[in-house]
């Protein structure tokens, strides 16, 4: 199939009819509200700052590293039963999302001969029960670990590393390099020091690529390749979306337009954004997106230092599941939300619904249909219910879920987030609020250099017994 034909056939589309006044009436947005946003300035900012957004070059500049990743992944698949990612935040959410999207939905439960690679585990927390549970189901001698932290100072990840290296040294002796891969900064931080000391295979997070924008570099590509996912096609989809998102007409740009819709809705008081995929394969895309949107846009100050307390709370939902737990609120609750439907035209399998119980019309009407038809009807019905009640929603439509379209989608969301930051006149690439919590953790655990922060914590107001219920 010709390249252009394939790419066009896989193109993601945006349907925002149910955001607009022509459909919703007075509760809908007007074109005037959209054009009143600083669109021209934001487009100019994206163009001028492209060189600073190093993540935008990832679809284009990784041919050599992709070859190295594929070679390492082939070796891991041949030698190991398990592949464990040690990380948190963007180092974990991206690999989880892509694995769920592109591998078998019961991947770890399949027998080895039906899997594309070793079982994948992503340890994105420090709950002690979780780590013990992992160790109950893996043999460390048959496991390859990939520790991911650009700074090398992420407490959660480094605690995992300390546990794993201790186990590996006990099992293997002095040389643990055959079972541990590092992904970190090329020069700075603690993990690169450890990687050199242990003589580890090391992949590097490119300069200027922050954690939540890192899925399309070795942070996410290695785990995907280990599980047999076509990472070249993933990057090809992102490259295609990069071309589409360079269109300076906001109303023709698949990333700029939804960003403008969200910011206009925020100005209306819609401070909650629900992402609702109608495919189990896309369930964890919503988790990945929640970090991207929240951490990028939740800012106390704008670029001029003015206090603005900006942001829109992302909510993860799943169609059809959450029609039975959340949609009542979305259709009859406050007008403080935008619901984004993430839909799929063609699923990767078809499940017919057999004929049965023909004497019970409330059941038999399903006979002869497919679950594919049912989930499509459920989504269309939910979109209609929200439209009828005057609640804002729009749909991102994927022709199917494959490596190309997932690459498109990830890149679309990244550019959408950056453009929203420009519209809100804030820095979408830092996270000062996260740093406060990190520093307090360091102080509580006695990390050198944080005595002043510890004194600050000690001086905080004491909890009052009268406000504790026993």
Short mmCIF file of C-alpha atoms in Angstrom, two decimals:
data_model
loop_
_atom_site.label_atom_id
_atom_site.label_comp_id
_atom_site.label_asym_id
_atom_site.label_seq_id
_atom_site.Cartn_x
_atom_site.Cartn_y
_atom_site.Cartn_z
CA UNK A 1 0.00 0.00 0.00
CA UNK A 2 1.32 3.46 -0.84
CA UNK A 3 2.58 5.50 2.09
CA UNK A 4 0.22 8.41 1.61
CA UNK A 5 -2.80 6.13 1.30
CA UNK A 6 -1.89 4.23 4.47
CA UNK A 7 -1.26 7.38 6.50
CA UNK A 8 -4.50 8.99 5.39
CA UNK A 9 -6.42 5.80 6.17
CA UNK A 10 -5.01 5.89 9.72
CA UNK A 11 -5.58 9.59 10.32
CA UNK A 12 -7.10 10.54 13.68
CA UNK A 13 -10.01 12.97 13.46
CA UNK A 14 -11.63 15.41 15.90
CA UNK A 15 -15.42 15.84 16.02
CA UNK A 16 -16.32 18.86 18.16
CA UNK A 17 -19.94 19.40 17.15
CA UNK A 18 -21.06 18.75 20.72
CA UNK A 19 -18.89 21.59 22.03
CA UNK A 20 -20.54 24.26 19.92
CA UNK A 21 -23.57 26.49 20.33
CA UNK A 22 -25.09 25.33 17.04
CA UNK A 23 -25.58 21.90 18.65
CA UNK A 24 -25.81 22.58 22.39
CA UNK A 25 -27.59 25.91 22.34
CA UNK A 26 -26.61 28.54 24.90
CA UNK A 27 -24.37 26.18 26.84
CA UNK A 28 -22.20 25.55 23.80
CA UNK A 29 -19.11 27.50 22.84
CA UNK A 30 -19.22 30.07 20.09
CA UNK A 31 -16.66 30.58 17.37
CA UNK A 32 -16.21 34.07 18.78
CA UNK A 33 -15.10 32.59 22.12
CA UNK A 34 -12.49 30.50 20.34
CA UNK A 35 -11.20 33.30 18.15
CA UNK A 36 -11.00 35.58 21.21
CA UNK A 37 -8.26 33.35 22.61
CA UNK A 38 -4.67 34.43 21.90
CA UNK A 39 -4.46 31.94 19.04
CA UNK A 40 -2.02 33.86 16.88
CA UNK A 41 0.35 34.46 19.78
CA UNK A 42 0.18 30.79 20.83
CA UNK A 43 0.89 29.58 17.28
CA UNK A 44 3.84 31.94 17.12
CA UNK A 45 5.09 30.73 20.50
CA UNK A 46 4.93 27.08 19.41
CA UNK A 47 6.89 27.89 16.27
CA UNK A 48 9.54 29.96 18.04
CA UNK A 49 9.98 27.47 20.91
CA UNK A 50 10.08 24.34 18.80
CA UNK A 51 13.85 24.12 19.21
CA UNK A 52 13.41 24.05 22.98
CA UNK A 53 10.83 21.26 22.80
CA UNK A 54 13.31 18.45 22.18
CA UNK A 55 10.56 15.86 22.45
CA UNK A 56 9.19 17.14 19.15
CA UNK A 57 12.24 15.75 17.35
CA UNK A 58 11.95 12.23 18.77
CA UNK A 59 9.96 10.90 15.78
CA UNK A 60 12.74 12.00 13.45
CA UNK A 61 16.16 11.67 15.06
CA UNK A 62 16.38 8.18 16.60
CA UNK A 63 17.23 5.80 13.76
CA UNK A 64 20.53 4.70 15.33
CA UNK A 65 19.18 4.31 18.84
CA UNK A 66 16.15 2.38 17.59
CA UNK A 67 18.46 -0.15 16.02
CA UNK A 68 20.32 -0.53 19.31
CA UNK A 69 17.04 -0.88 21.24
CA UNK A 70 15.84 -3.58 18.84
CA UNK A 71 19.09 -5.52 19.26
CA UNK A 72 18.94 -5.38 23.06
CA UNK A 73 15.25 -6.26 23.03
CA UNK A 74 15.93 -9.32 20.87
CA UNK A 75 18.55 -10.50 23.37
CA UNK A 76 16.20 -9.92 26.32
CA UNK A 77 13.41 -11.87 24.62
CA UNK A 78 15.76 -14.79 24.05
CA UNK A 79 17.22 -14.95 27.57
CA UNK A 80 14.58 -13.91 30.08
CA UNK A 81 11.15 -14.93 31.31
CA UNK A 82 10.36 -11.52 32.85
CA UNK A 83 11.11 -7.88 32.09
CA UNK A 84 10.57 -5.47 34.99
CA UNK A 85 10.51 -1.68 34.65
CA UNK A 86 11.54 0.19 37.79
CA UNK A 87 10.22 3.73 37.61
CA UNK A 88 7.42 6.12 38.46
CA UNK A 89 5.49 8.90 36.73
CA UNK A 90 6.34 9.28 33.05
CA UNK A 91 8.91 6.50 33.32
CA UNK A 92 6.11 4.05 34.11
CA UNK A 93 2.82 5.41 32.80
CA UNK A 94 3.97 5.52 29.18
CA UNK A 95 5.24 1.93 29.06
CA UNK A 96 2.05 0.73 30.78
CA UNK A 97 -0.18 2.63 28.33
CA UNK A 98 1.60 1.43 25.20
CA UNK A 99 1.77 -2.19 26.40
CA UNK A 100 -1.96 -2.21 27.16
CA UNK A 101 -2.75 -0.57 23.83
CA UNK A 102 -0.65 -2.73 21.54
CA UNK A 103 -0.13 -6.12 23.16
CA UNK A 104 -2.65 -8.86 23.94
CA UNK A 105 -5.00 -7.68 26.70
CA UNK A 106 -4.08 -10.78 28.74
CA UNK A 107 -0.44 -10.66 27.69
CA UNK A 108 1.18 -11.85 30.93
CA UNK A 109 -1.33 -14.70 31.26
CA UNK A 110 -0.51 -16.18 27.85
CA UNK A 111 1.84 -19.16 27.64
CA UNK A 112 5.30 -18.19 26.43
CA UNK A 113 4.79 -19.61 22.94
CA UNK A 114 1.84 -17.25 22.39
CA UNK A 115 3.57 -14.13 23.71
CA UNK A 116 5.93 -11.89 21.76
CA UNK A 117 8.36 -11.73 24.65
CA UNK A 118 8.84 -12.07 28.41
CA UNK A 119 6.15 -11.12 30.88
CA UNK A 120 6.18 -7.37 31.56
CA UNK A 121 5.85 -5.82 35.02
CA UNK A 122 5.99 -2.07 35.65
CA UNK A 123 6.61 -1.28 39.30
CA UNK A 124 5.34 2.28 39.55
CA UNK A 125 4.88 2.54 43.31
CA UNK A 126 6.67 1.86 46.57
CA UNK A 127 3.89 0.08 48.41
CA UNK A 128 5.89 -2.65 50.22
CA UNK A 129 3.18 -5.21 49.59
CA UNK A 130 3.47 -4.57 45.87
CA UNK A 131 7.21 -5.22 45.77
CA UNK A 132 6.83 -8.38 47.83
CA UNK A 133 4.05 -9.54 45.51
CA UNK A 134 6.33 -9.05 42.49
CA UNK A 135 9.08 -11.08 44.11
CA UNK A 136 6.58 -13.86 44.78
CA UNK A 137 5.89 -14.31 41.06
CA UNK A 138 9.32 -13.81 39.45
CA UNK A 139 12.67 -15.53 39.67
CA UNK A 140 15.28 -12.76 39.70
CA UNK A 141 17.76 -15.00 37.89
CA UNK A 142 15.30 -15.24 34.99
CA UNK A 143 14.41 -11.54 35.04
CA UNK A 144 15.84 -8.49 33.31
CA UNK A 145 15.27 -5.18 35.09
CA UNK A 146 15.20 -1.75 33.46
CA UNK A 147 15.65 1.10 35.95
CA UNK A 148 14.50 4.45 34.58
CA UNK A 149 15.14 7.86 36.10
CA UNK A 150 16.70 10.78 34.29
CA UNK A 151 17.82 12.59 37.44
CA UNK A 152 18.89 9.49 39.31
CA UNK A 153 17.50 11.12 42.44
CA UNK A 154 13.92 9.87 42.28
CA UNK A 155 13.52 8.33 45.74
CA UNK A 156 10.89 5.81 44.74
CA UNK A 157 12.88 4.45 41.80
CA UNK A 158 16.17 4.40 43.67
CA UNK A 159 14.57 2.48 46.55
CA UNK A 160 13.44 -0.13 44.02
CA UNK A 161 16.93 -0.22 42.56
CA UNK A 162 18.55 -0.77 45.97
CA UNK A 163 16.23 -3.72 46.60
CA UNK A 164 16.82 -5.24 43.18
CA UNK A 165 20.60 -4.80 43.10
CA UNK A 166 20.85 -6.41 46.51
CA UNK A 167 18.85 -9.41 45.29
CA UNK A 168 20.86 -9.65 42.08
CA UNK A 169 24.21 -9.48 43.85
CA UNK A 170 23.07 -12.23 46.21
CA UNK A 171 21.97 -14.40 43.30
CA UNK A 172 24.65 -13.62 40.72
CA UNK A 173 27.67 -12.36 42.60
CA UNK A 174 29.65 -9.28 41.69
CA UNK A 175 28.60 -8.95 38.03
CA UNK A 176 24.89 -8.08 37.67
CA UNK A 177 25.22 -6.32 34.30
CA UNK A 178 23.56 -9.18 32.45
CA UNK A 179 20.29 -8.62 34.32
CA UNK A 180 20.04 -4.84 34.67
CA UNK A 181 19.65 -2.03 32.13
CA UNK A 182 19.71 1.67 33.02
CA UNK A 183 17.88 4.50 31.28
CA UNK A 184 19.02 7.90 32.50
CA UNK A 185 20.83 11.15 31.70
CA UNK A 186 24.03 10.76 29.72
CA UNK A 187 26.19 12.76 32.14
CA UNK A 188 24.33 14.01 35.21
CA UNK A 189 22.78 12.32 38.23
CA UNK A 190 23.28 9.31 40.44
CA UNK A 191 22.04 6.57 38.14
CA UNK A 192 24.69 7.20 35.50
CA UNK A 193 27.32 6.82 38.25
CA UNK A 194 25.79 3.51 39.31
CA UNK A 195 25.47 2.37 35.69
CA UNK A 196 29.17 2.97 35.11
CA UNK A 197 30.13 1.30 38.38
CA UNK A 198 28.07 -1.79 37.56
CA UNK A 199 29.04 -1.73 33.86
CA UNK A 200 25.39 -1.64 32.78
CA UNK A 201 23.94 -1.44 29.30
CA UNK A 202 22.67 2.15 29.33
CA UNK A 203 20.18 4.09 27.25
CA UNK A 204 19.94 7.85 27.53
CA UNK A 205 17.05 10.25 27.96
CA UNK A 206 17.72 13.06 25.47
CA UNK A 207 18.42 16.54 26.82
CA UNK A 208 15.27 18.65 27.02
CA UNK A 209 12.91 15.66 27.20
CA UNK A 210 10.98 15.64 30.48
CA UNK A 211 9.50 12.53 32.02
CA UNK A 212 5.92 13.04 30.91
CA UNK A 213 7.06 13.71 27.34
CA UNK A 214 9.48 10.76 27.21
CA UNK A 215 7.46 7.77 26.01
CA UNK A 216 8.77 8.06 22.44
CA UNK A 217 12.42 7.83 23.49
CA UNK A 218 14.25 4.85 25.12
CA UNK A 219 12.18 5.40 28.29
CA UNK A 220 9.20 3.81 26.57
CA UNK A 221 10.60 2.26 23.41
CA UNK A 222 12.71 -0.41 25.13
CA UNK A 223 9.86 -2.06 27.04
CA UNK A 224 7.69 -1.89 23.93
CA UNK A 225 10.36 -3.51 21.76
CA UNK A 226 10.98 -6.23 24.37
CA UNK A 227 7.30 -7.17 24.11
CA UNK A 228 7.43 -7.28 20.31
CA UNK A 229 5.76 -3.96 19.58
CA UNK A 230 6.80 -2.28 16.31
CA UNK A 231 8.52 0.82 17.67
CA UNK A 232 9.43 2.07 14.21
CA UNK A 233 5.74 2.20 13.33
CA UNK A 234 5.03 3.95 16.64
CA UNK A 235 7.51 6.68 15.70
CA UNK A 236 6.20 6.79 12.14
CA UNK A 237 2.73 7.60 13.45
CA UNK A 238 4.17 10.33 15.68
CA UNK A 239 6.09 11.77 12.71
CA UNK A 240 2.89 11.89 10.68
CA UNK A 241 1.09 13.70 13.49
CA UNK A 242 4.03 16.11 13.72
CA UNK A 243 3.40 17.08 10.10
CA UNK A 244 -0.30 17.57 10.74
CA UNK A 245 0.29 19.68 13.85
CA UNK A 246 2.50 22.16 12.02
CA UNK A 247 -0.60 23.57 10.33
CA UNK A 248 -0.87 27.16 11.59
CA UNK A 249 -4.64 27.25 11.07
CA UNK A 250 -5.86 26.31 14.54
CA UNK A 251 -9.20 25.06 13.20
CA UNK A 252 -7.42 22.56 10.92
CA UNK A 253 -4.79 21.47 13.46
CA UNK A 254 -5.77 18.23 15.28
CA UNK A 255 -3.83 19.20 18.43
CA UNK A 256 -4.25 22.98 18.54
CA UNK A 257 -8.03 22.79 18.09
CA UNK A 258 -8.82 20.56 21.12
CA UNK A 259 -6.43 22.66 23.22
CA UNK A 260 -8.36 25.78 22.25
CA UNK A 261 -11.66 24.04 23.03
CA UNK A 262 -10.41 23.03 26.47
CA UNK A 263 -9.07 26.50 27.32
CA UNK A 264 -12.29 28.17 26.15
CA UNK A 265 -14.24 25.71 28.30
CA UNK A 266 -11.99 26.47 31.29
CA UNK A 267 -12.90 30.13 30.93
CA UNK A 268 -16.54 29.00 31.18
CA UNK A 269 -15.75 27.24 34.46
CA UNK A 270 -15.30 23.72 33.08
CA UNK A 271 -12.33 22.88 35.29
CA UNK A 272 -12.59 19.08 34.91
CA UNK A 273 -11.55 17.12 31.83
CA UNK A 274 -12.82 13.56 31.50
CA UNK A 275 -10.98 11.34 29.02
CA UNK A 276 -13.20 8.38 28.20
CA UNK A 277 -11.80 5.77 25.81
CA UNK A 278 -14.21 3.20 24.43
CA UNK A 279 -11.65 0.42 24.21
CA UNK A 280 -9.96 -1.54 26.97
CA UNK A 281 -6.76 -1.30 24.94
CA UNK A 282 -6.75 2.48 25.49
CA UNK A 283 -7.64 2.38 29.18
CA UNK A 284 -4.17 3.34 30.41
CA UNK A 285 -3.74 6.03 27.79
CA UNK A 286 -6.08 7.95 30.10
CA UNK A 287 -3.71 7.39 33.04
CA UNK A 288 -0.73 8.58 31.00
CA UNK A 289 -2.70 11.59 29.76
CA UNK A 290 -3.79 12.53 33.29
CA UNK A 291 -0.17 13.13 34.31
CA UNK A 292 0.60 15.00 31.10
CA UNK A 293 -2.35 17.39 31.44
CA UNK A 294 -2.26 17.87 35.22
CA UNK A 295 1.46 18.28 35.74
CA UNK A 296 1.92 20.49 32.69
CA UNK A 297 -0.96 22.92 33.21
CA UNK A 298 -1.56 22.95 36.97
CA UNK A 299 0.48 26.07 37.77
CA UNK A 300 0.27 28.72 40.46
CA UNK A 301 1.90 31.47 38.37
CA UNK A 302 2.02 32.49 34.74
CA UNK A 303 5.13 33.36 32.76
CA UNK A 304 5.10 36.89 34.18
CA UNK A 305 4.97 35.68 37.77
CA UNK A 306 1.31 36.54 38.33
CA UNK A 307 -0.66 34.15 40.54
CA UNK A 308 -3.26 32.47 38.34
CA UNK A 309 -3.77 29.00 39.91
CA UNK A 310 -4.42 27.54 36.47
CA UNK A 311 -5.29 24.02 35.52
CA UNK A 312 -8.04 21.57 34.69
CA UNK A 313 -8.43 18.37 36.67
CA UNK A 314 -8.13 15.27 34.46
CA UNK A 315 -10.45 12.37 35.24
CA UNK A 316 -9.91 8.85 33.92
CA UNK A 317 -12.97 7.03 32.68
CA UNK A 318 -13.66 3.94 30.55
CA UNK A 319 -16.54 3.29 28.25
CA UNK A 320 -18.73 1.28 28.63
CA UNK A 321 -17.67 0.39 32.19
CA UNK A 322 -18.06 3.87 33.65
CA UNK A 323 -21.45 4.47 32.10
CA UNK A 324 -22.50 2.44 35.13
CA UNK A 325 -20.54 4.50 37.65
CA UNK A 326 -19.83 8.05 36.40
CA UNK A 327 -22.12 9.00 33.51
CA UNK A 328 -25.07 9.83 35.75
CA UNK A 329 -22.95 12.68 37.12
CA UNK A 330 -21.81 13.74 33.67
CA UNK A 331 -25.33 13.94 32.22
CA UNK A 332 -27.18 15.51 35.15
CA UNK A 333 -24.46 17.04 37.31
CA UNK A 334 -22.74 20.44 37.21
CA UNK A 335 -21.63 22.00 33.95
CA UNK A 336 -18.02 21.96 35.10
CA UNK A 337 -16.68 19.23 32.80
CA UNK A 338 -15.59 18.51 29.27
CA UNK A 339 -15.90 14.85 28.31
CA UNK A 340 -13.57 13.65 25.56
CA UNK A 341 -14.65 10.41 23.94
CA UNK A 342 -11.77 8.37 22.54
CA UNK A 343 -13.37 6.06 20.02
CA UNK A 344 -12.24 3.27 17.70
CA UNK A 345 -13.85 2.59 14.33
CA UNK A 346 -12.53 -0.95 13.87
CA UNK A 347 -11.63 -3.28 16.73
CA UNK A 348 -8.98 -5.95 16.25
CA UNK A 349 -11.48 -8.76 16.72
CA UNK A 350 -15.19 -9.39 16.34
CA UNK A 351 -17.36 -11.07 18.98
CA UNK A 352 -20.76 -12.25 17.66
CA UNK A 353 -23.70 -12.40 20.05
CA UNK A 354 -25.44 -15.76 19.52
CA UNK A 355 -29.20 -16.24 19.23
CA UNK A 356 -30.83 -17.25 22.47
CA UNK A 357 -33.79 -16.84 24.80
CA UNK A 358 -35.99 -15.80 21.90
CA UNK A 359 -39.05 -15.80 24.18
CA UNK A 360 -37.54 -12.95 26.24
CA UNK A 361 -37.53 -9.85 23.99
CA UNK A 362 -35.49 -7.76 26.44
CA UNK A 363 -32.63 -10.21 25.93
CA UNK A 364 -33.18 -11.62 22.45
CA UNK A 365 -32.96 -8.22 20.75
CA UNK A 366 -29.18 -8.55 21.12
CA UNK A 367 -29.15 -11.81 19.15
CA UNK A 368 -27.50 -11.61 15.76
CA UNK A 369 -25.59 -8.47 16.64
CA UNK A 370 -21.96 -8.25 17.78
CA UNK A 371 -20.29 -6.74 20.81
CA UNK A 372 -18.64 -4.41 18.29
CA UNK A 373 -22.06 -3.03 17.39
CA UNK A 374 -23.05 -2.87 21.04
CA UNK A 375 -20.05 -0.83 22.22
CA UNK A 376 -20.43 1.55 19.25
CA UNK A 377 -24.11 2.03 20.05
CA UNK A 378 -23.34 2.61 23.73
CA UNK A 379 -20.82 5.31 22.87
CA UNK A 380 -23.16 7.03 20.40
CA UNK A 381 -25.95 6.90 23.00
CA UNK A 382 -23.73 8.43 25.70
CA UNK A 383 -22.60 11.20 23.34
CA UNK A 384 -26.27 11.88 22.58
CA UNK A 385 -27.27 11.91 26.26
CA UNK A 386 -24.58 14.48 27.07
CA UNK A 387 -25.55 16.60 24.09
CA UNK A 388 -29.23 16.45 25.05
CA UNK A 389 -28.45 17.60 28.60
CA UNK A 390 -26.27 20.46 27.35
CA UNK A 391 -22.94 19.14 28.65
CA UNK A 392 -19.76 19.77 26.69
CA UNK A 393 -18.09 16.88 24.88
CA UNK A 394 -16.06 16.11 21.79
CA UNK A 395 -14.71 12.94 20.19
CA UNK A 396 -11.23 11.89 19.12
CA UNK A 397 -11.74 9.10 16.60
CA UNK A 398 -9.11 6.49 15.75
CA UNK A 399 -9.62 4.26 12.69
CA UNK A 400 -8.14 1.36 14.67
CA UNK A 401 -5.65 0.75 17.46
CA UNK A 402 -2.23 -0.09 16.06
CA UNK A 403 1.34 1.13 16.56
CA UNK A 404 0.93 3.89 13.97
CA UNK A 405 -2.27 5.34 15.44
CA UNK A 406 -1.01 5.09 19.02
CA UNK A 407 2.09 7.03 17.96
CA UNK A 408 -0.22 9.61 16.41
CA UNK A 409 -2.32 9.84 19.57
CA UNK A 410 0.57 10.21 22.01
CA UNK A 411 2.11 12.97 19.92
CA UNK A 412 -1.25 14.70 19.45
CA UNK A 413 -1.78 14.87 23.22
CA UNK A 414 1.74 16.18 23.79
CA UNK A 415 1.34 19.01 21.28
CA UNK A 416 -2.17 19.72 22.54
CA UNK A 417 -0.79 20.13 26.05
CA UNK A 418 2.03 22.42 24.94
CA UNK A 419 -0.36 24.59 22.93
CA UNK A 420 -2.74 24.87 25.90
CA UNK A 421 0.24 26.08 27.92
CA UNK A 422 0.84 28.81 25.35
CA UNK A 423 -2.81 29.84 25.43
CA UNK A 424 -2.67 30.03 29.22
CA UNK A 425 0.67 31.89 29.15
CA UNK A 426 2.39 29.42 31.47
CA UNK A 427 5.34 27.04 31.51
CA UNK A 428 4.01 23.61 30.60
CA UNK A 429 7.37 21.91 31.12
CA UNK A 430 8.23 22.40 34.79
CA UNK A 431 6.66 20.96 37.97
CA UNK A 432 7.52 23.14 40.98
CA UNK A 433 4.62 21.75 42.99
CA UNK A 434 6.05 18.24 42.68
CA UNK A 435 9.45 19.41 43.89
CA UNK A 436 8.00 20.66 47.20
CA UNK A 437 6.77 17.19 48.06
CA UNK A 438 10.04 15.60 46.97
CA UNK A 439 12.07 17.95 49.16
CA UNK A 440 9.84 17.28 52.16
CA UNK A 441 10.33 13.52 51.64
CA UNK A 442 14.09 13.95 51.51
CA UNK A 443 14.00 15.93 54.76
CA UNK A 444 11.84 13.37 56.56
CA UNK A 445 14.22 10.55 55.59
CA UNK A 446 17.33 12.47 56.60
CA UNK A 447 18.88 13.12 53.18
CA UNK A 448 22.00 15.31 53.54
CA UNK A 449 21.46 18.95 52.64
CA UNK A 450 17.83 19.13 53.73
CA UNK A 451 18.22 20.15 57.38
CA UNK A 452 16.54 23.49 56.74
CA UNK A 453 13.53 21.79 55.17
CA UNK A 454 13.39 19.38 58.11
CA UNK A 455 13.32 22.33 60.51
CA UNK A 456 10.52 23.83 58.46
CA UNK A 457 8.54 20.60 58.73
CA UNK A 458 9.17 20.42 62.47
CA UNK A 459 7.83 23.96 62.83
CA UNK A 460 4.61 23.21 60.94
CA UNK A 461 1.34 23.43 62.91
CA UNK A 462 0.81 20.31 65.03
CA UNK A 463 -2.25 18.22 64.36
CA UNK A 464 -4.99 18.77 66.92
CA UNK A 465 -6.42 15.72 68.65
CA UNK A 466 -9.93 17.20 68.52
CA UNK A 467 -9.89 16.84 64.73
CA UNK A 468 -9.03 13.14 64.77
CA UNK A 469 -11.98 10.75 65.02
CA UNK A 470 -11.30 7.52 66.90
#
